[in-house]
PDB file of C-alpha atoms and ligand atoms in Angstrom:
ATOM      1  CA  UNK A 300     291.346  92.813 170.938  1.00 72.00           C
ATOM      2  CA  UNK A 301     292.790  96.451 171.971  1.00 83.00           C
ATOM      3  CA  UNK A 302     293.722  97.186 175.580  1.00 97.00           C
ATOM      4  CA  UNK A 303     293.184 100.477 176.101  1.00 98.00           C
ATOM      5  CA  UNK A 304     294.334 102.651 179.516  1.00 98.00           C
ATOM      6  CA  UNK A 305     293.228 105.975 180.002  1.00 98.00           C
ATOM      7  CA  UNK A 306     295.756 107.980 181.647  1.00 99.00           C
ATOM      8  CA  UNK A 307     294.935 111.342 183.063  1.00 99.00           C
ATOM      9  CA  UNK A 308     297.527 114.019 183.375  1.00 98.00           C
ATOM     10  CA  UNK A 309     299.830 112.098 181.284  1.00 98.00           C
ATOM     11  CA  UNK A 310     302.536 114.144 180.124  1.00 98.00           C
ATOM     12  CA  UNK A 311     304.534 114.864 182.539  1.00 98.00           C
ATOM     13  CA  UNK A 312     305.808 113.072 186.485  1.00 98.00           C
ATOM     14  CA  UNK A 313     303.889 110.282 187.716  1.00 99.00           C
ATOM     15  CA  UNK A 314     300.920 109.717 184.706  1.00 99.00           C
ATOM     16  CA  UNK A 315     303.784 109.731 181.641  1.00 99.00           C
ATOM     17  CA  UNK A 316     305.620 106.725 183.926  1.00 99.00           C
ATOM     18  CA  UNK A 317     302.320 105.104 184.113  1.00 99.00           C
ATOM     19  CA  UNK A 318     301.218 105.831 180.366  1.00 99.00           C
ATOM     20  CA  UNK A 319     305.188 104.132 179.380  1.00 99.00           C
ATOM     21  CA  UNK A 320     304.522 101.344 182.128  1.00 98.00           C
ATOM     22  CA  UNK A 321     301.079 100.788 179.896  1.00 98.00           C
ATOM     23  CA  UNK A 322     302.166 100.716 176.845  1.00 98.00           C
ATOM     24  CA  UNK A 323     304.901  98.253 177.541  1.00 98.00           C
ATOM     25  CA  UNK A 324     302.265  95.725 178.689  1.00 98.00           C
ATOM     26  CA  UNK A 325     300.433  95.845 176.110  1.00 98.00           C
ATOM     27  CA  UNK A 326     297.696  98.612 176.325  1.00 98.00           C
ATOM     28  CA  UNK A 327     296.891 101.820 173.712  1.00 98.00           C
ATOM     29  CA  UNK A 328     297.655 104.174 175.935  1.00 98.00           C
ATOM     30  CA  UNK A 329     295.209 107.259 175.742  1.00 98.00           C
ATOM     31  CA  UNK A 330     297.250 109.870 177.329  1.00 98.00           C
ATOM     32  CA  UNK A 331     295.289 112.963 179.096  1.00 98.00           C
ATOM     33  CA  UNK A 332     297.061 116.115 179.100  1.00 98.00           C
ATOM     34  CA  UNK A 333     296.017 119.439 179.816  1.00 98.00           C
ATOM     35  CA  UNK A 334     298.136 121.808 178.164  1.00 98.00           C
ATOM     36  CA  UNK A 335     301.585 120.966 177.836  1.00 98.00           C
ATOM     37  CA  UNK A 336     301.845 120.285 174.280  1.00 98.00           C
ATOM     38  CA  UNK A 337     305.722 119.808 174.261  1.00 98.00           C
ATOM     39  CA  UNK A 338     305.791 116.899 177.246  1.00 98.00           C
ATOM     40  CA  UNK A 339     302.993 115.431 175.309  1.00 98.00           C
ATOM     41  CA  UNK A 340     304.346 115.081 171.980  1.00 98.00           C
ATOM     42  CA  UNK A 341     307.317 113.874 173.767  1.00 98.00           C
ATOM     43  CA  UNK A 342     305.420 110.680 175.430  1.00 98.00           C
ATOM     44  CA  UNK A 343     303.891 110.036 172.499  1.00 98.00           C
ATOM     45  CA  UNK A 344     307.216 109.734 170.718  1.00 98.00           C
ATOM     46  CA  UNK A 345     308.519 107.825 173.198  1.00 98.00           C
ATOM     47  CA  UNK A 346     306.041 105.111 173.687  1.00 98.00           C
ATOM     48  CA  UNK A 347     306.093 104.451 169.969  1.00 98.00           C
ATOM     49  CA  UNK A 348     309.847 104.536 169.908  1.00 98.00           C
ATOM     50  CA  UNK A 349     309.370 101.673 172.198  1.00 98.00           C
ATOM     51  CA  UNK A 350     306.988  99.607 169.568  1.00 98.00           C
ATOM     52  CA  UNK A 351     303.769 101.155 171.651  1.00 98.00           C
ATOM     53  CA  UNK A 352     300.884 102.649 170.817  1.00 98.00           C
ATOM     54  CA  UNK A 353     299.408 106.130 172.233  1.00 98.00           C
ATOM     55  CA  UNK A 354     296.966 108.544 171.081  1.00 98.00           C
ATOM     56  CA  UNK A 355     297.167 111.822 172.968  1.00 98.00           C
ATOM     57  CA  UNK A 356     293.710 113.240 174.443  1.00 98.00           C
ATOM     58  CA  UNK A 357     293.432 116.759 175.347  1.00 98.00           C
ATOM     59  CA  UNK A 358     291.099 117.761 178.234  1.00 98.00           C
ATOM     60  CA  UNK A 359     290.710 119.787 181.465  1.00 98.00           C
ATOM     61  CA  UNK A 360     289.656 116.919 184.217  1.00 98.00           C
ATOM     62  CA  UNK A 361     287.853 119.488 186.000  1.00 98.00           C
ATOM     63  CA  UNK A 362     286.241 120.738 182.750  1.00 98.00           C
ATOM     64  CA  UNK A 363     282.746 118.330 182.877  1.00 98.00           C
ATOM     65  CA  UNK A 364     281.770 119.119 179.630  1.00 98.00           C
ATOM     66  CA  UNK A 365     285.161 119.080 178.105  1.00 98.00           C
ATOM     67  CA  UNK A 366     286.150 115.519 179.582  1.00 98.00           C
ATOM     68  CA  UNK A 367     282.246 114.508 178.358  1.00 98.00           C
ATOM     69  CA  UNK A 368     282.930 116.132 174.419  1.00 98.00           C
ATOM     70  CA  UNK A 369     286.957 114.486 174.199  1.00 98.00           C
ATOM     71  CA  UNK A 370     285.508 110.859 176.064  1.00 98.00           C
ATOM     72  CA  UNK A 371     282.333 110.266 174.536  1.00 97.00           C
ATOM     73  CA  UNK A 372     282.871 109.449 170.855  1.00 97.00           C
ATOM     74  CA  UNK A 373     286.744 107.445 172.050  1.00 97.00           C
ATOM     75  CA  UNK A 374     284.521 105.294 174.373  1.00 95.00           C
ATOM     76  CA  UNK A 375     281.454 104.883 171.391  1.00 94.00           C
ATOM     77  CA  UNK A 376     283.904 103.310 169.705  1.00 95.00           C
ATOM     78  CA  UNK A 377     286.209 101.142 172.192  1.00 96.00           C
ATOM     79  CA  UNK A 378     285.694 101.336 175.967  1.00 97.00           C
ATOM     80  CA  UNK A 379     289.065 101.740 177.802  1.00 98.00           C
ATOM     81  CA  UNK A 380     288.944  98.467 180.271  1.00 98.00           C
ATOM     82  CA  UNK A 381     291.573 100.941 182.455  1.00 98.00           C
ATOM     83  CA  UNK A 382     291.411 104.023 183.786  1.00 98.00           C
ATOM     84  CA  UNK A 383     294.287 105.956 185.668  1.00 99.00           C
ATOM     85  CA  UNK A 384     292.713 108.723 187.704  1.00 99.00           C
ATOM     86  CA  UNK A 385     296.324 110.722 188.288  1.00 98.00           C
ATOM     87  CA  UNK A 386     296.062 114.681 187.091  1.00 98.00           C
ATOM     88  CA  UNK A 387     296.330 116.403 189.920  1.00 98.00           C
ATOM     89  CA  UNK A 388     297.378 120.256 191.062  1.00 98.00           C
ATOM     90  CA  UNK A 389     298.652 121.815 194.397  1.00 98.00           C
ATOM     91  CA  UNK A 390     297.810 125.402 195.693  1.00 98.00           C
ATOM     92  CA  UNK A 391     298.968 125.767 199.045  1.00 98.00           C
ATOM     93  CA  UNK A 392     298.952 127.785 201.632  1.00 98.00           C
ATOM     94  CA  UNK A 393     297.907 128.277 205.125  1.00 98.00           C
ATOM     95  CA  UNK A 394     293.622 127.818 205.674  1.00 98.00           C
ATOM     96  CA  UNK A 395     293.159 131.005 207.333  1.00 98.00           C
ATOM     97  CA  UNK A 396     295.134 132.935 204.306  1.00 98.00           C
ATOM     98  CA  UNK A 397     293.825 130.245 201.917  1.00 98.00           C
ATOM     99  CA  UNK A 398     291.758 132.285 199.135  1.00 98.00           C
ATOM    100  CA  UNK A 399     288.106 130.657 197.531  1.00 98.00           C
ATOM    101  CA  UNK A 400     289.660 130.239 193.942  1.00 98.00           C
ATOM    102  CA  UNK A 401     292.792 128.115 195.278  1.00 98.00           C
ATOM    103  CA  UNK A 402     290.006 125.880 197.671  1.00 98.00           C
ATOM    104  CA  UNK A 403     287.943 125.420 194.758  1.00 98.00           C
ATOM    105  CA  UNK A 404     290.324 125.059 191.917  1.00 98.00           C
ATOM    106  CA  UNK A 405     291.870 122.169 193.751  1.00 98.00           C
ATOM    107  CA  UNK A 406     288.848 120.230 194.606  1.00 98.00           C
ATOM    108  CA  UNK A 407     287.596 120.838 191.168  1.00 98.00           C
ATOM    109  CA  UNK A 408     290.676 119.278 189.640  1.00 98.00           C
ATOM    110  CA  UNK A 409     291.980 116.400 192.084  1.00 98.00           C
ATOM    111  CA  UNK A 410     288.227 115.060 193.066  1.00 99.00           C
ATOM    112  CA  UNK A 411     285.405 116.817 190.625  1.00 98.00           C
ATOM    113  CA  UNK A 412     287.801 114.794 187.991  1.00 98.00           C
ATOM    114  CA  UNK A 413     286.633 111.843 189.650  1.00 99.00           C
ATOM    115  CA  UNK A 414     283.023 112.199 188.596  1.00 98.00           C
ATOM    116  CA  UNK A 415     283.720 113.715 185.371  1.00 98.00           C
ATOM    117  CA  UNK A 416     286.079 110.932 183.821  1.00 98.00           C
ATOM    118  CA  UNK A 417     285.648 107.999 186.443  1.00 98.00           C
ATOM    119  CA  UNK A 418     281.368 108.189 185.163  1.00 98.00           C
ATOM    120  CA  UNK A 419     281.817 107.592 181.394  1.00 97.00           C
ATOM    121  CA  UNK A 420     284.490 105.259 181.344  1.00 98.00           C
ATOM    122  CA  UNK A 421     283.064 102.946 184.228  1.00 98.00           C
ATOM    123  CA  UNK A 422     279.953 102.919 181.966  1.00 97.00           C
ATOM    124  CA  UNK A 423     282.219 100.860 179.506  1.00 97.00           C
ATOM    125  CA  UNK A 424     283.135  98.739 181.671  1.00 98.00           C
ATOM    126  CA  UNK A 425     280.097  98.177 183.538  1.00 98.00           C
ATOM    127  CA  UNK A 426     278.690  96.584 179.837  1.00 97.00           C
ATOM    128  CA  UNK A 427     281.998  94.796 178.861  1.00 97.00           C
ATOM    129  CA  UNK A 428     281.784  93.403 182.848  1.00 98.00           C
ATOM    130  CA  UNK A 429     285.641  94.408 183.532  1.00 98.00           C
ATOM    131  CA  UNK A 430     287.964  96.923 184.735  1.00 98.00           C
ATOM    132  CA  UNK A 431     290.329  98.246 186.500  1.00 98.00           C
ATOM    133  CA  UNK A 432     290.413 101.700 188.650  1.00 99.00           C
ATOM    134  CA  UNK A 433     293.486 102.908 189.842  1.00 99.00           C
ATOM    135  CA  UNK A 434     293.617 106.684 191.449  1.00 99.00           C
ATOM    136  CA  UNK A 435     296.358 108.769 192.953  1.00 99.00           C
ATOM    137  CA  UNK A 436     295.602 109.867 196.099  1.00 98.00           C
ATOM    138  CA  UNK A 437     298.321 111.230 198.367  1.00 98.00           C
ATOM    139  CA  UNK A 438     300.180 110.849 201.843  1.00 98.00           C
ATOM    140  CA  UNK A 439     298.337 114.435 202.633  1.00 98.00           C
ATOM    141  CA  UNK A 440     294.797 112.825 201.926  1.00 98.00           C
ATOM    142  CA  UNK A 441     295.453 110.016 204.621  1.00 98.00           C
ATOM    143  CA  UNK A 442     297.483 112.303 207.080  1.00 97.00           C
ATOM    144  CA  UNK A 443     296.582 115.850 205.937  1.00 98.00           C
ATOM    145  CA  UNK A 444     299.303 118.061 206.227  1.00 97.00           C
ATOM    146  CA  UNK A 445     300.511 121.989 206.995  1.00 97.00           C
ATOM    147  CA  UNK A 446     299.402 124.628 203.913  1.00 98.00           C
ATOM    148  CA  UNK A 447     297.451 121.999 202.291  1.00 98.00           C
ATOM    149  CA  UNK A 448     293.946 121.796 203.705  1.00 98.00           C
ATOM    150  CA  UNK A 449     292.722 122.016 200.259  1.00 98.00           C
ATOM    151  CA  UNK A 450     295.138 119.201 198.629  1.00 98.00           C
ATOM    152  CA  UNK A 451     294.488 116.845 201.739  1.00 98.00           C
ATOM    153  CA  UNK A 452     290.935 117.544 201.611  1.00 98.00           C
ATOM    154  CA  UNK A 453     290.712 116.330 197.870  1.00 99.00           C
ATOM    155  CA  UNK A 454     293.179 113.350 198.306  1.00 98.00           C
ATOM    156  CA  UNK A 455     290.927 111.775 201.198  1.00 98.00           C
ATOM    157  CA  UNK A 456     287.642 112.651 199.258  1.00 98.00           C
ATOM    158  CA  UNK A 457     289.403 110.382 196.440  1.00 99.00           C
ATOM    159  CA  UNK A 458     289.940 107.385 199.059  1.00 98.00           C
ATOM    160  CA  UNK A 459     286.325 107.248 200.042  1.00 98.00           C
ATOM    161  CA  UNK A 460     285.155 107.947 196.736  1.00 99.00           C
ATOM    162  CA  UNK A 461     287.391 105.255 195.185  1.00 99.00           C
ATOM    163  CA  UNK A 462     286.329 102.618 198.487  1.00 98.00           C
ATOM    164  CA  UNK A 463     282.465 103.059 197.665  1.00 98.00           C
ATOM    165  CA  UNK A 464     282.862 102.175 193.861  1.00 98.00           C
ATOM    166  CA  UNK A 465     284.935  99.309 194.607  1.00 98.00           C
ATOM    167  CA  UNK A 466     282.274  98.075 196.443  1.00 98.00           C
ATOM    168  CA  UNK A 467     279.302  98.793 194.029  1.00 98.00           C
ATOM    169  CA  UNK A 468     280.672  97.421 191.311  1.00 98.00           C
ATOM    170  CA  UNK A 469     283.223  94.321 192.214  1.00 98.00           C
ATOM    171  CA  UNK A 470     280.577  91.823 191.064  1.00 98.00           C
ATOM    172  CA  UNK A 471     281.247  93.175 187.457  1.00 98.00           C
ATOM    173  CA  UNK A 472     284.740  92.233 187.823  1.00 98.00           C
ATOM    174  CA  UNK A 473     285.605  95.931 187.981  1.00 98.00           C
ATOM    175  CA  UNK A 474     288.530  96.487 190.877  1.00 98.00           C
ATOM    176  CA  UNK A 475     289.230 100.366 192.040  1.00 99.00           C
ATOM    177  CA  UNK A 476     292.190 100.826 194.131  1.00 99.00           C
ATOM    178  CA  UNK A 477     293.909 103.521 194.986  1.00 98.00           C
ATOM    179  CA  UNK A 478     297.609 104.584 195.485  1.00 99.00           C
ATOM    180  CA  UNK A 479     299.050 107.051 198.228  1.00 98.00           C
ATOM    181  CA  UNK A 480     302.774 108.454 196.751  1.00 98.00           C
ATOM    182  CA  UNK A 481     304.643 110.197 199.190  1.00 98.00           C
ATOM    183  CA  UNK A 482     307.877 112.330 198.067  1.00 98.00           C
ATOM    184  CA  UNK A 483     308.201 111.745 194.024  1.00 98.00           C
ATOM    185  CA  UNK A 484     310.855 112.982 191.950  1.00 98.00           C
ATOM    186  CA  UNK A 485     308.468 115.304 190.037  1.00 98.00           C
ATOM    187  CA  UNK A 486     307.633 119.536 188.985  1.00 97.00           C
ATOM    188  CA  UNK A 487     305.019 118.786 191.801  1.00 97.00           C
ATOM    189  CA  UNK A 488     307.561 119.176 194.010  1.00 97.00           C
ATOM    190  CA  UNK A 489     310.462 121.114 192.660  1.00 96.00           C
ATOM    191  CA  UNK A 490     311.716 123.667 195.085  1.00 95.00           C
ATOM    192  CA  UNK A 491     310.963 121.711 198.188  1.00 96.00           C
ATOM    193  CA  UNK A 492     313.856 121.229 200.353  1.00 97.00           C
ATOM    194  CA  UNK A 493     314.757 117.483 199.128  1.00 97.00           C
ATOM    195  CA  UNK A 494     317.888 117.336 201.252  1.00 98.00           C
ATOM    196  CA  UNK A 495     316.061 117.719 204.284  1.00 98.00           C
ATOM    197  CA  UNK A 496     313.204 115.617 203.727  1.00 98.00           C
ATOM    198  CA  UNK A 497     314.668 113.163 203.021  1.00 98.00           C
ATOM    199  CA  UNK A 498     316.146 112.599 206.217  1.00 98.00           C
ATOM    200  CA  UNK A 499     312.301 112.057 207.631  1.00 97.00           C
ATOM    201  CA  UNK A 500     312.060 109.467 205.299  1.00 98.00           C
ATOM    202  CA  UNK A 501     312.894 105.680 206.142  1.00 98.00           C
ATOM    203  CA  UNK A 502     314.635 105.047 202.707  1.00 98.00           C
ATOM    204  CA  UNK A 503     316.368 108.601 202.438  1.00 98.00           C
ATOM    205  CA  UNK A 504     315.029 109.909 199.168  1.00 98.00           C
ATOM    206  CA  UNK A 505     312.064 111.171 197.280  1.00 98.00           C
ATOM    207  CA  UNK A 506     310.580 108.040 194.931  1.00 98.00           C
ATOM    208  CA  UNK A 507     310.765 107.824 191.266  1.00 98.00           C
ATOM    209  CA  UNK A 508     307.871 108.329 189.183  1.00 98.00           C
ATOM    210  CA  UNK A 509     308.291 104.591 187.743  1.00 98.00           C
ATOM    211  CA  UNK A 510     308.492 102.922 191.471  1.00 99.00           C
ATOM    212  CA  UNK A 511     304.751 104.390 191.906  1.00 99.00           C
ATOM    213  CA  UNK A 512     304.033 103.350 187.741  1.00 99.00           C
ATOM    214  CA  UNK A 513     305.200 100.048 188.642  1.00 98.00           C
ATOM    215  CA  UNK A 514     302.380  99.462 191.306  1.00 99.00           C
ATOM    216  CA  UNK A 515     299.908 100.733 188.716  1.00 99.00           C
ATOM    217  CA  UNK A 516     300.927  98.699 186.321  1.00 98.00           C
ATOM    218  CA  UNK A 517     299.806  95.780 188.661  1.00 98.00           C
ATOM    219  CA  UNK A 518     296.215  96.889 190.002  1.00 98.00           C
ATOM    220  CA  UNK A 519     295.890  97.774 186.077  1.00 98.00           C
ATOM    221  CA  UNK A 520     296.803  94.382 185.154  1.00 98.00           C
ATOM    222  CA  UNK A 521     294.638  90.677 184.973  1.00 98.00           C
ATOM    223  CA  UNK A 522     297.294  90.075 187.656  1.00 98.00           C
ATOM    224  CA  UNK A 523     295.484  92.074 190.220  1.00 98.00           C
ATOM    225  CA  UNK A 524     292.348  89.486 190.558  1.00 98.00           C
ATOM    226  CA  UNK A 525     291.507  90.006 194.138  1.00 98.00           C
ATOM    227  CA  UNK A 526     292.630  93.122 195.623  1.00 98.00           C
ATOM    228  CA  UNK A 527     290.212  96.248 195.828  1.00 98.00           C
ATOM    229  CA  UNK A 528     289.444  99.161 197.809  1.00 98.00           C
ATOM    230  CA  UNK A 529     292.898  98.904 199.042  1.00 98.00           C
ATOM    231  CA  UNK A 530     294.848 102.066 199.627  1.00 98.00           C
ATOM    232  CA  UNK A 531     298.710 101.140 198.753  1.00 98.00           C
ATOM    233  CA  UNK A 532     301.715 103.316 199.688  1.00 98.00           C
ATOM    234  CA  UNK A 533     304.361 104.006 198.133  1.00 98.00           C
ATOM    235  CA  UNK A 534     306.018 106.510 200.113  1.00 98.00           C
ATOM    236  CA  UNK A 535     309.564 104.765 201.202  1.00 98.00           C
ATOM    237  CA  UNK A 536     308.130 104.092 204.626  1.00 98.00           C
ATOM    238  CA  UNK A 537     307.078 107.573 205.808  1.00 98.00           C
ATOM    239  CA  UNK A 538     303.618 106.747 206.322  1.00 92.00           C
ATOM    240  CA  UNK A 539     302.624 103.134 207.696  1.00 90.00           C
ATOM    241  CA  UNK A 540     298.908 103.458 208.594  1.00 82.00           C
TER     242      UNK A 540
HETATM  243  P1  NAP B 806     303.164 116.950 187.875  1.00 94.46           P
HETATM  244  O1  NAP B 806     304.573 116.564 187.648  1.00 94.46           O
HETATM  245  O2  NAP B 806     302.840 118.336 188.270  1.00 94.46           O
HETATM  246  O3  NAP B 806     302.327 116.568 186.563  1.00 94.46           O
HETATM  247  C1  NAP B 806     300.956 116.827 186.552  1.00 94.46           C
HETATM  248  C2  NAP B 806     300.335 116.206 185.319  1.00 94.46           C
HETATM  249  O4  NAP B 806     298.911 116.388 185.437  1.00 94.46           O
HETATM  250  C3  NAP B 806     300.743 116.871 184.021  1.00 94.46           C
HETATM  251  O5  NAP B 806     300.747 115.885 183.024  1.00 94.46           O
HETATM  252  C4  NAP B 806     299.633 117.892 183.778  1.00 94.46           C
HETATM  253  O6  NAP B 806     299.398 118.194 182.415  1.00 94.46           O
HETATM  254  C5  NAP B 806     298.448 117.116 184.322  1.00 94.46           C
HETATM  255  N1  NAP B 806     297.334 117.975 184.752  1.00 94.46           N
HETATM  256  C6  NAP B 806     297.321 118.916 185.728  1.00 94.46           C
HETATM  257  N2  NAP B 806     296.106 119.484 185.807  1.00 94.46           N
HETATM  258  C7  NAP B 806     295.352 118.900 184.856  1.00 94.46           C
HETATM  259  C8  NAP B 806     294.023 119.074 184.426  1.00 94.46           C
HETATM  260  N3  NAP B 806     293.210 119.976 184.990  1.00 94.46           N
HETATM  261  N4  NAP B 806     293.563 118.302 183.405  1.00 94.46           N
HETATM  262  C9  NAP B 806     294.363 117.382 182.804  1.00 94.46           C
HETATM  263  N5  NAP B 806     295.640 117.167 183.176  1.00 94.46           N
HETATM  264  C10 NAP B 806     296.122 117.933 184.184  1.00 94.46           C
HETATM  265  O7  NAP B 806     302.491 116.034 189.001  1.00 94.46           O
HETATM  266  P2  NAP B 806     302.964 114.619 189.608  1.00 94.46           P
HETATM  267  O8  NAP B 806     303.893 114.868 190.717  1.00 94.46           O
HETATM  268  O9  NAP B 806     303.336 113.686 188.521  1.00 94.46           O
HETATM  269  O10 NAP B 806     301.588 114.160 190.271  1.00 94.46           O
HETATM  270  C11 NAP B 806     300.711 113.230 189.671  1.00 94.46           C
HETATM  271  C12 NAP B 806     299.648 112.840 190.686  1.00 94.46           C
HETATM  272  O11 NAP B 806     300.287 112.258 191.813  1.00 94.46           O
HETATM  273  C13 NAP B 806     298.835 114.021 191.210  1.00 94.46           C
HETATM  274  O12 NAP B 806     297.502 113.634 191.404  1.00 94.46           O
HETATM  275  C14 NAP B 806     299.492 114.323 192.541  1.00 94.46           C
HETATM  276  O13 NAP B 806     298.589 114.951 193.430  1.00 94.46           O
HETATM  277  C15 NAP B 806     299.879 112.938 192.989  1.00 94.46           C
HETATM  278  N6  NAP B 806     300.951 112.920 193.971  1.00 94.46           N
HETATM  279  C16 NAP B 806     302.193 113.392 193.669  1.00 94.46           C
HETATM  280  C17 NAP B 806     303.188 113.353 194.640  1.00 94.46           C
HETATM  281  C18 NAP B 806     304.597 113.823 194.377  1.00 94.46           C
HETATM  282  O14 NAP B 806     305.390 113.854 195.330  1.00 94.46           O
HETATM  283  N7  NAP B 806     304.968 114.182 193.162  1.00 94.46           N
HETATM  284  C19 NAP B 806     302.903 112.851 195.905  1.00 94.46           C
HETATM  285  C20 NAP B 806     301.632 112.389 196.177  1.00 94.46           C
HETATM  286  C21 NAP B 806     300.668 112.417 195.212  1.00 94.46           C
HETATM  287  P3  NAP B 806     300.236 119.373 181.637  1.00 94.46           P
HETATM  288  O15 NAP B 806     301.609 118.793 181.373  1.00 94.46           O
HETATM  289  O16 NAP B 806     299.475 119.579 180.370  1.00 94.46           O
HETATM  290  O17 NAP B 806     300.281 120.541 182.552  1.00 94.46           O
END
């Protein structure tokens, strides 16, 4: 039978490492992107370079009746049995300066995408009586963090959110975990001072997308039989709570 892993925001940084990590064990990889054509082409290529498979999905997360129009008639015919909630977007800025659009535009994206893509495809799972959840959250959402009251906000709405299913639907064999990067080698974070960061951080650097893809690869996997609701960092040490 098919595998199949959703991966939101695919195409680029931490979801195309995941989508690659996927495919390699095994999954069809349907890889959410929301407008990068280029980067997406690009994963597909790659994946099936590697003898995977991938079909490329194109959908705003925050977009409910756009995820519900691209999801509905995949999932008719095969329920993914993972999901990888990762698409996520950063407007900072400081709270008092902070304008409505960059508040809303971020919650919309990093935790209205919950409901809107976490809803159909648990549905599958809920009748085939497995799955696995995995959802990037963020070192802000547990810590918070200056100029991004918005970002942090969505990040720790994505814990709870993510804690409450785990516990609603465990007894269908359906695990939802979620991961906390800190510093990752990505666009995210291009233009941040790396040098100096880094010397905050235990191990010294930013992470690489595939050090956080390798930890999703697990709570994606059979392997992971008895861990959920767990929050797992993967931040080189900067944040041990
Ligand atoms: P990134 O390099 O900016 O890539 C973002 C990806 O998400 C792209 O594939 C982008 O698609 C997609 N995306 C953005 N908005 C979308 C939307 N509305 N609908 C569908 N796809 C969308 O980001 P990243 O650093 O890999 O981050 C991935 C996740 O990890 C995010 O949730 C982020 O908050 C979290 N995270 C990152 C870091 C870090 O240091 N990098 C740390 C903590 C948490 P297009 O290519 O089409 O634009």
């Amino acid at each position: 039978m098919t595998k199949i892993a959703l991966v939101t925001g695919a195409s680029r940084g931490i979801g195309r490492a995941c989508a690659i990590a996927l495919a390699r064990d095994g999954f069809l990889v349907w890889a959410n992107y929301r407008s990068n054509q280029e980067a997406a082409d690009s994963l597909k290529a790659e994946i099936e370079a590697a003898g995977g498979a991938c079909k490329l999905v194109q959908f705003d997360v925050g977009d409910a009746d756009a995820v519900a129009a691209a999801l509905a008639p995949l999932e008719d015919e095969t329920p993914a049995s993972v999901l990888v909630n990762n698409a996520g977007i950063t407007r900072d800025g400081l709270f008092l300066t902070m304008p409505r659009e960059a508040w809303e535009s971020v919650i919309q994206t990093n935790l209205g995408s919950f409901y809107n893509v976490t809803k159909p495809v648990l549905k599958g799972m809920f009748k085939a009586k497995y799955g696995r959840i995995v959802t990037m959250s963020s070192i802000s959402g547990q810590q918070g963090n200056k100029g991004q009251a918005n970002y942090a906000a969505s990040k720790a709405g994505l814990i709870a959110a993510t804690k409450s299913v785990a516990q609603e639907y465990a007894r269908k064999n359906i695990l939802a975990n979620v991961v906390c990067p800190g510093f990752i080698a990505t666009d995210m974070v291009e233009g941040l001072p790396e040098k100096e960061i880094s010397k905050m951080i235990p191990q010294r650097r930013f992470g690489k997308p595939e050090e956080v893809a390798e930890v999703v690869a697990f709570l994606s996997s059979e392997r992971c039989g008895y861990v959920n609701g767990a929050v797992i960092n993967v931040n080189g040490g900067l944040f041990t709570g």
